[in-house]
mmCIF file of C-alpha atoms in Angstrom:
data_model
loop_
_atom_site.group_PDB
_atom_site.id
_atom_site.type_symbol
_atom_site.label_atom_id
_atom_site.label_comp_id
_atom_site.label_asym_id
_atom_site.label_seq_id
_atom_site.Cartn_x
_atom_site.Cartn_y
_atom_site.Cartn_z
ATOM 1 C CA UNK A 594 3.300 26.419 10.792
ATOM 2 C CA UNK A 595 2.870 22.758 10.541
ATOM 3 C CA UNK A 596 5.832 22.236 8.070
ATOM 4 C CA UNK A 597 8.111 24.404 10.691
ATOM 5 C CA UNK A 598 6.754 21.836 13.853
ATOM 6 C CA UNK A 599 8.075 18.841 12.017
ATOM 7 C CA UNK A 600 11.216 20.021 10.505
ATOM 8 C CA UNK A 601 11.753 22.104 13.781
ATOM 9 C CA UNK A 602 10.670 19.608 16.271
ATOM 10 C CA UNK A 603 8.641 22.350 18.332
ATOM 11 C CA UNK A 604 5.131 22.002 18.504
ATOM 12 C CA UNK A 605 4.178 25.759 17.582
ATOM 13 C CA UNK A 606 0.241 25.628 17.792
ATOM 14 C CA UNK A 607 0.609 23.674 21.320
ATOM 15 C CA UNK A 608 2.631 26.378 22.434
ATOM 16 C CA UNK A 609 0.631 28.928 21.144
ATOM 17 C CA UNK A 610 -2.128 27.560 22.649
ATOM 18 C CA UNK A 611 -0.770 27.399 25.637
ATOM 19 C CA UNK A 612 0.524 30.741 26.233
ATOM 20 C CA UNK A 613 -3.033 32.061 25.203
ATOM 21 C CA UNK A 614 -4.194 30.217 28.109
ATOM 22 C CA UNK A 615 -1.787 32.205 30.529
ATOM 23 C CA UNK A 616 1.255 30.097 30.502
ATOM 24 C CA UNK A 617 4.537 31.707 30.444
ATOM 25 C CA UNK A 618 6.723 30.628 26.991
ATOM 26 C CA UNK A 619 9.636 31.045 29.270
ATOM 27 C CA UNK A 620 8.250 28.258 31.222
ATOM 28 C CA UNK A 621 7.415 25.825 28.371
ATOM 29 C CA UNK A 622 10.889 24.425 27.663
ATOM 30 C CA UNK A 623 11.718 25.944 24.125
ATOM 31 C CA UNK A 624 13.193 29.448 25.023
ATOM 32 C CA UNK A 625 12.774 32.818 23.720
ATOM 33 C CA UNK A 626 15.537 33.144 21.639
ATOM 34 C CA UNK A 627 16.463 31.022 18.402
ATOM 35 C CA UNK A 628 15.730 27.403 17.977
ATOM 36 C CA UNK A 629 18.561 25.599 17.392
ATOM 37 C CA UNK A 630 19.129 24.776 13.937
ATOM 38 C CA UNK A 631 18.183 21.168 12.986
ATOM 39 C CA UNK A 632 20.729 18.759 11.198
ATOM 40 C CA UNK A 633 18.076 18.352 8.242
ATOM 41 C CA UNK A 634 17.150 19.806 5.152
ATOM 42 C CA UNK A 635 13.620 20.165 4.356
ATOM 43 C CA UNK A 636 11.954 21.269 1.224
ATOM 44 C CA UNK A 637 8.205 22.219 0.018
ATOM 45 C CA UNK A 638 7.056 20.756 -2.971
ATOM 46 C CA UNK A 639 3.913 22.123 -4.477
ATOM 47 C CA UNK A 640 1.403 20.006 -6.022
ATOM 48 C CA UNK A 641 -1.040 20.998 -8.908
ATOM 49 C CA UNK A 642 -5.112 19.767 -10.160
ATOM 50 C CA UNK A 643 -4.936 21.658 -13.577
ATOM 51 C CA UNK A 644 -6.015 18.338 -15.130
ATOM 52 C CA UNK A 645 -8.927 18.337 -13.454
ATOM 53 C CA UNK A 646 -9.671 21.772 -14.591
ATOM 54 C CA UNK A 647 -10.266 21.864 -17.919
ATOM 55 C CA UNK A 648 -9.312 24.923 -20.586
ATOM 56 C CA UNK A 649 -6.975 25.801 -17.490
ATOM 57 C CA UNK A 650 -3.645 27.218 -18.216
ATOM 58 C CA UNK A 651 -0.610 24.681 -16.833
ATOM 59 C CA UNK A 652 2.515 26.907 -17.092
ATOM 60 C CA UNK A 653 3.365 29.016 -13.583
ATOM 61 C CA UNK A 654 2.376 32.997 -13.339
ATOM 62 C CA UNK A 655 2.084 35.548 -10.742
ATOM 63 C CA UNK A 656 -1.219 33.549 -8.740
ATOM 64 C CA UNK A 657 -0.996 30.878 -6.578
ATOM 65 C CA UNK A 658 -1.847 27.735 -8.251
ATOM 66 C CA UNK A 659 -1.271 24.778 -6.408
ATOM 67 C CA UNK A 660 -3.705 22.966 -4.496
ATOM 68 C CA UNK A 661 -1.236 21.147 -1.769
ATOM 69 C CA UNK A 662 1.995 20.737 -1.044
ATOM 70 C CA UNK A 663 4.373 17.786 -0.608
ATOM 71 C CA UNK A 664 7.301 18.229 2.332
ATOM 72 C CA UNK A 665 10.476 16.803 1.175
ATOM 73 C CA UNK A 666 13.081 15.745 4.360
ATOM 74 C CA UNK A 667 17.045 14.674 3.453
ATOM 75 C CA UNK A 668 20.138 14.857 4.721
ATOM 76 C CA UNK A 669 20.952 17.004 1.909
ATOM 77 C CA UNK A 670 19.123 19.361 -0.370
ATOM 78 C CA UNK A 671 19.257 16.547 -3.598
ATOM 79 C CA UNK A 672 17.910 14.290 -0.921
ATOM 80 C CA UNK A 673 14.756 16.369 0.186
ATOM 81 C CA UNK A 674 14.162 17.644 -3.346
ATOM 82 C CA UNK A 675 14.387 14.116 -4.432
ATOM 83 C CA UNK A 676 11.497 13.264 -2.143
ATOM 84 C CA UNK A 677 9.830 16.060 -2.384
ATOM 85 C CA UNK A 678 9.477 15.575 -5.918
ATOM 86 C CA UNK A 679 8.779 11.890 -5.438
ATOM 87 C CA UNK A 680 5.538 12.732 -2.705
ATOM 88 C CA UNK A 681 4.383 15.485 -5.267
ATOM 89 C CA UNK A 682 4.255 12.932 -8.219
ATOM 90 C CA UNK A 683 6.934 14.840 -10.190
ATOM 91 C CA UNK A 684 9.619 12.418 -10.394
ATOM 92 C CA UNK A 685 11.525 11.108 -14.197
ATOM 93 C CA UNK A 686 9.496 8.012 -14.850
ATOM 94 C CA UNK A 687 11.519 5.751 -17.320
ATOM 95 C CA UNK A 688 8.786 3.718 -19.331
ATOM 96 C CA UNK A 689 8.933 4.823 -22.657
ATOM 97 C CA UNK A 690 12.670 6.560 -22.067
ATOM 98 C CA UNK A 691 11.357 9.482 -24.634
ATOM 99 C CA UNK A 692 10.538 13.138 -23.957
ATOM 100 C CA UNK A 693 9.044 15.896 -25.893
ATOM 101 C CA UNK A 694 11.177 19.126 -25.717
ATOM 102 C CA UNK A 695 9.775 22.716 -27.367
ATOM 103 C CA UNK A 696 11.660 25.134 -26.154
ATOM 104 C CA UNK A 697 11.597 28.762 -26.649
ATOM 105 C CA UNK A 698 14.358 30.124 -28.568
ATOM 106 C CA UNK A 699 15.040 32.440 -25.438
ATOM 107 C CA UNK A 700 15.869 28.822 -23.329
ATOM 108 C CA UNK A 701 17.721 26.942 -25.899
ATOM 109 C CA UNK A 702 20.919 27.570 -24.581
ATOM 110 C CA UNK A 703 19.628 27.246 -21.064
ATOM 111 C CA UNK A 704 18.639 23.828 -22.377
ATOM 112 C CA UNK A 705 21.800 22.280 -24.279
ATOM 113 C CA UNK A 706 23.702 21.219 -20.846
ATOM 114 C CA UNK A 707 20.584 19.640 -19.385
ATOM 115 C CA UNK A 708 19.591 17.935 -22.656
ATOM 116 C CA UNK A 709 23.329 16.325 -22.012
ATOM 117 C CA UNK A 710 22.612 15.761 -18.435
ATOM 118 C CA UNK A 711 19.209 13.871 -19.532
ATOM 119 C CA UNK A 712 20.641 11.742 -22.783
ATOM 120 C CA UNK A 713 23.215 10.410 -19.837
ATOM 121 C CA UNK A 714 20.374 9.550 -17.791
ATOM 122 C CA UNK A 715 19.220 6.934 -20.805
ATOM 123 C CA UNK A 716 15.983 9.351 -22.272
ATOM 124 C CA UNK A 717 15.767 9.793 -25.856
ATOM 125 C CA UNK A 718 14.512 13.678 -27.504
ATOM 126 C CA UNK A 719 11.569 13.955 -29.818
ATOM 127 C CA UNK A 720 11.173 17.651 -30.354
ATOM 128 C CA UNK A 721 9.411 20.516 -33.217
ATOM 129 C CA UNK A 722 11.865 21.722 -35.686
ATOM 130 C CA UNK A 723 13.843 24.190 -33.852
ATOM 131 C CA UNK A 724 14.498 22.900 -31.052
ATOM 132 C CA UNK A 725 15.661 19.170 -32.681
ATOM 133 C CA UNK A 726 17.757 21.405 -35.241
ATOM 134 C CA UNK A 727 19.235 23.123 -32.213
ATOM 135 C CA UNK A 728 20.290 19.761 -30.203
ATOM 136 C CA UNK A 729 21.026 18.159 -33.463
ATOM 137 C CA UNK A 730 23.632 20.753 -34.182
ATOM 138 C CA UNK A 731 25.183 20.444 -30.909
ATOM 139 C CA UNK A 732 25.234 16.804 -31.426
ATOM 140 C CA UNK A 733 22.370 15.589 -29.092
ATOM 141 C CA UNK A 734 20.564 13.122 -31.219
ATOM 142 C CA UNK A 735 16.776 14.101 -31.389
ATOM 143 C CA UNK A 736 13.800 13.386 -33.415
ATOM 144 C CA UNK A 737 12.181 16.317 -35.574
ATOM 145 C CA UNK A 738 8.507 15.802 -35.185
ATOM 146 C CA UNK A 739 6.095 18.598 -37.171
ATOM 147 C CA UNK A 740 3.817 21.153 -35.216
ATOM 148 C CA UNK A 741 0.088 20.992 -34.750
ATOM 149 C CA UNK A 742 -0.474 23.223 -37.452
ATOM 150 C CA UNK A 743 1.252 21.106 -39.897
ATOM 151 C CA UNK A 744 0.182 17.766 -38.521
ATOM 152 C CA UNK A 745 -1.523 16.035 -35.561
ATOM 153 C CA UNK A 746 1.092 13.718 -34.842
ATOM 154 C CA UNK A 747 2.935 15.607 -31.949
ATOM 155 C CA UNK A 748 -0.723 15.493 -30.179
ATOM 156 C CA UNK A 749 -1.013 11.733 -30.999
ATOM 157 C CA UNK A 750 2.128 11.264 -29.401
ATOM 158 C CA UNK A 751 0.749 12.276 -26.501
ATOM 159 C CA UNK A 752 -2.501 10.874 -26.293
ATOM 160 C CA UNK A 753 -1.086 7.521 -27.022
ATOM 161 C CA UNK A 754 1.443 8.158 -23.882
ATOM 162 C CA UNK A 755 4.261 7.238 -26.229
ATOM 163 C CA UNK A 756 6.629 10.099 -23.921
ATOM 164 C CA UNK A 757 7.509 10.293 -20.268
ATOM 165 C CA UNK A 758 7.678 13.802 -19.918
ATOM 166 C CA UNK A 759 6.920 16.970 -21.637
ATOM 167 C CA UNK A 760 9.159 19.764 -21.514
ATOM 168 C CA UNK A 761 7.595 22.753 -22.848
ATOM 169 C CA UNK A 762 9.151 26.823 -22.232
ATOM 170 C CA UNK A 763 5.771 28.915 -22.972
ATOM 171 C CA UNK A 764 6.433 32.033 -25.224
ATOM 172 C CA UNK A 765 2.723 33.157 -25.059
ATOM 173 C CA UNK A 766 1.076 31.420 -22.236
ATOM 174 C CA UNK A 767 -2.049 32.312 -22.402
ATOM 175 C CA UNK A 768 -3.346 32.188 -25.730
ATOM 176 C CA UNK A 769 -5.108 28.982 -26.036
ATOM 177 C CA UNK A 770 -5.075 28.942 -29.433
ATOM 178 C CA UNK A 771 -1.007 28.593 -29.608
ATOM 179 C CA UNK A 772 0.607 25.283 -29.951
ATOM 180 C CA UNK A 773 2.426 25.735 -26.551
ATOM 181 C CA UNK A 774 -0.828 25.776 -24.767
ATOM 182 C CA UNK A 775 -2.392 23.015 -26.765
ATOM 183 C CA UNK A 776 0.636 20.558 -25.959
ATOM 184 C CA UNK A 777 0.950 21.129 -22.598
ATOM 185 C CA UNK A 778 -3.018 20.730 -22.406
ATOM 186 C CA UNK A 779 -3.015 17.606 -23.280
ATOM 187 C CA UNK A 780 -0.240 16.242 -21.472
ATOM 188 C CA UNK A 781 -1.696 17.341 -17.882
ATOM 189 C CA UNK A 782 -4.820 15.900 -19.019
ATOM 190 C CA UNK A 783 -2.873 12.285 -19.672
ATOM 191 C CA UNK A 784 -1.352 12.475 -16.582
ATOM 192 C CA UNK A 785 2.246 12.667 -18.229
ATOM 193 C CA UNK A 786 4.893 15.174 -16.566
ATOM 194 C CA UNK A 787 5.197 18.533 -17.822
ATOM 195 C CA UNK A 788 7.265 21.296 -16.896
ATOM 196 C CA UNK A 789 7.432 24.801 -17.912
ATOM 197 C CA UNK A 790 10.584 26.265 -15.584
ATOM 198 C CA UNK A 791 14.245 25.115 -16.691
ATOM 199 C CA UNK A 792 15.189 25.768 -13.331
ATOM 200 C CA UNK A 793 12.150 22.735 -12.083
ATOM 201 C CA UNK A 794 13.988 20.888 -14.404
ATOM 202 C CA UNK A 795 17.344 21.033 -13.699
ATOM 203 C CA UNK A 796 16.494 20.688 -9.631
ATOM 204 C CA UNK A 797 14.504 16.843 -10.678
ATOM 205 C CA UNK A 798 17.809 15.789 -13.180
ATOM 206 C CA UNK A 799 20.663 16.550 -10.148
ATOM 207 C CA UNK A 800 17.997 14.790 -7.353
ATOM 208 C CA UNK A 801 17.357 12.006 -9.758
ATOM 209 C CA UNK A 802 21.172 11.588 -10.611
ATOM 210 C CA UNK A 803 21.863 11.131 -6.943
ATOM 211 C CA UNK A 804 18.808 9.581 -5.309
ATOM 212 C CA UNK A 805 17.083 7.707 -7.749
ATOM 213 C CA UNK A 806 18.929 4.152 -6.933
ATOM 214 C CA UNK A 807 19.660 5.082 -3.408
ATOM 215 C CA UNK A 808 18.465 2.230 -0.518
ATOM 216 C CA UNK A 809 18.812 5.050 1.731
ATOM 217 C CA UNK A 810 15.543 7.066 0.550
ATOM 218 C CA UNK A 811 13.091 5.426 2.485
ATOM 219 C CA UNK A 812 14.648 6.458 5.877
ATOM 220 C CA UNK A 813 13.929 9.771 6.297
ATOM 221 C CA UNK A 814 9.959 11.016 5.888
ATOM 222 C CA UNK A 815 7.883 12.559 2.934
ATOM 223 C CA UNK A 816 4.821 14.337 4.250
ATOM 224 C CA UNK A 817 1.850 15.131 1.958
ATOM 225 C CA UNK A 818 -0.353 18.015 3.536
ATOM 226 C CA UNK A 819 -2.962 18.792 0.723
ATOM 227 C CA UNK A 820 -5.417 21.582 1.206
#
């Protein structure tokens, strides 16, 4: 309700409130029929604690998750996602210019056209065997770093915050003794990006590539509304 006042304009729990209280809605000013539609886009951003919950899994499933949510307002959907994103913490930092990619084989090809969109945005690709072979091949340059099993390094990485981002597509989520889990572990609990949906992915590259320079961003509101 409070994300449909603002974006609306209609102050729902006043009216509510008011026609609890005997008041006719007829009488309030807003109608009975359809709002008119409002010349904005809005979008809800969720926002996550799993590093503050440790042993917790970090990749999405079936149960809610998030612990707030960040309301994104644009002229356009790349607009609102773009600040959405920005309010919820989730936006491409550019520090280090590097991300860690292990991707499922199932994803891979899901993943070649925004590995292109990403090398054009300036980030470099360290990434476990497969996946580097795979972008290699395709002739995105990336770095072939070895898995946990075989050496410690890809966890060093990240403790030493040497990437910006993680990009990890689970295969068995919930076994905490898989690599997958292990990774993505430790890069909530350095506070570096990770995501686990393509689809997340692909929705922060396109608001990035549009709004990231923009002197127009600050004009229209982000709203944080944790629980």
């Amino acid at each position: 309700v409070p994300y449909i006042s603002k974006v609306s304009g209609v102050p729902i729990i006043e009216l509510a409130t008011r026609t609890m209280l005997g008041e006719k809605l007829a009488d309030l000013g807003y109608g009975t029929d359809l709002y008119k539609e409002p010349n904005i886009v809005a979008v809800k951003v969720p926002v996550f604690s799993t590093q503050k919950l440790p042993g917790v899994e970090v990749s999405l499933g079936p149960e809610m998750k998030s612990t707030g949510e960040v309301l994104g307002v644009g002229s356009n959907v790349h607009e609102a996602l773009y600040k959405g994103f920005l309010g919820a913490g989730m936006i491409l930092k550019k520090e280090k210019s590097r991300i860690l990619a292990t991707i499922s084989d199932q994803d891979k090809a899901e993943f070649l056209e925004l590995a292109r969109e990403l090398k054009g945005l300036g980030y470099d690709f360290v990434c476990t065997a497969g996946t580097a072979a795979y972008l290699n091949e395709a002739g995105i340059a990336a770095e072939t770093i070895a898995k946990i099993k075989e050496n410690e390094s890809i966890l060093e990485l990240i403790k030493k915050s040497e990437v910006d981002l993680v990009i990890n597509t689970p295969t068995k989520g919930r076994d905490a003794n898989r690599d997958g889990f292990v990774i993505r572990r430790a890069a909530i609990e350095k506070n570096i990006g990770i995501i686990t949906v393509l689809d997340t992915a692909k929705a922060i590259v396109e608001a990035t590539k549009k709004y990231a320079h923009s002197a127009e961003i600050g004009k229209i509101g982000i709203y944080n509304m944790g629980k």
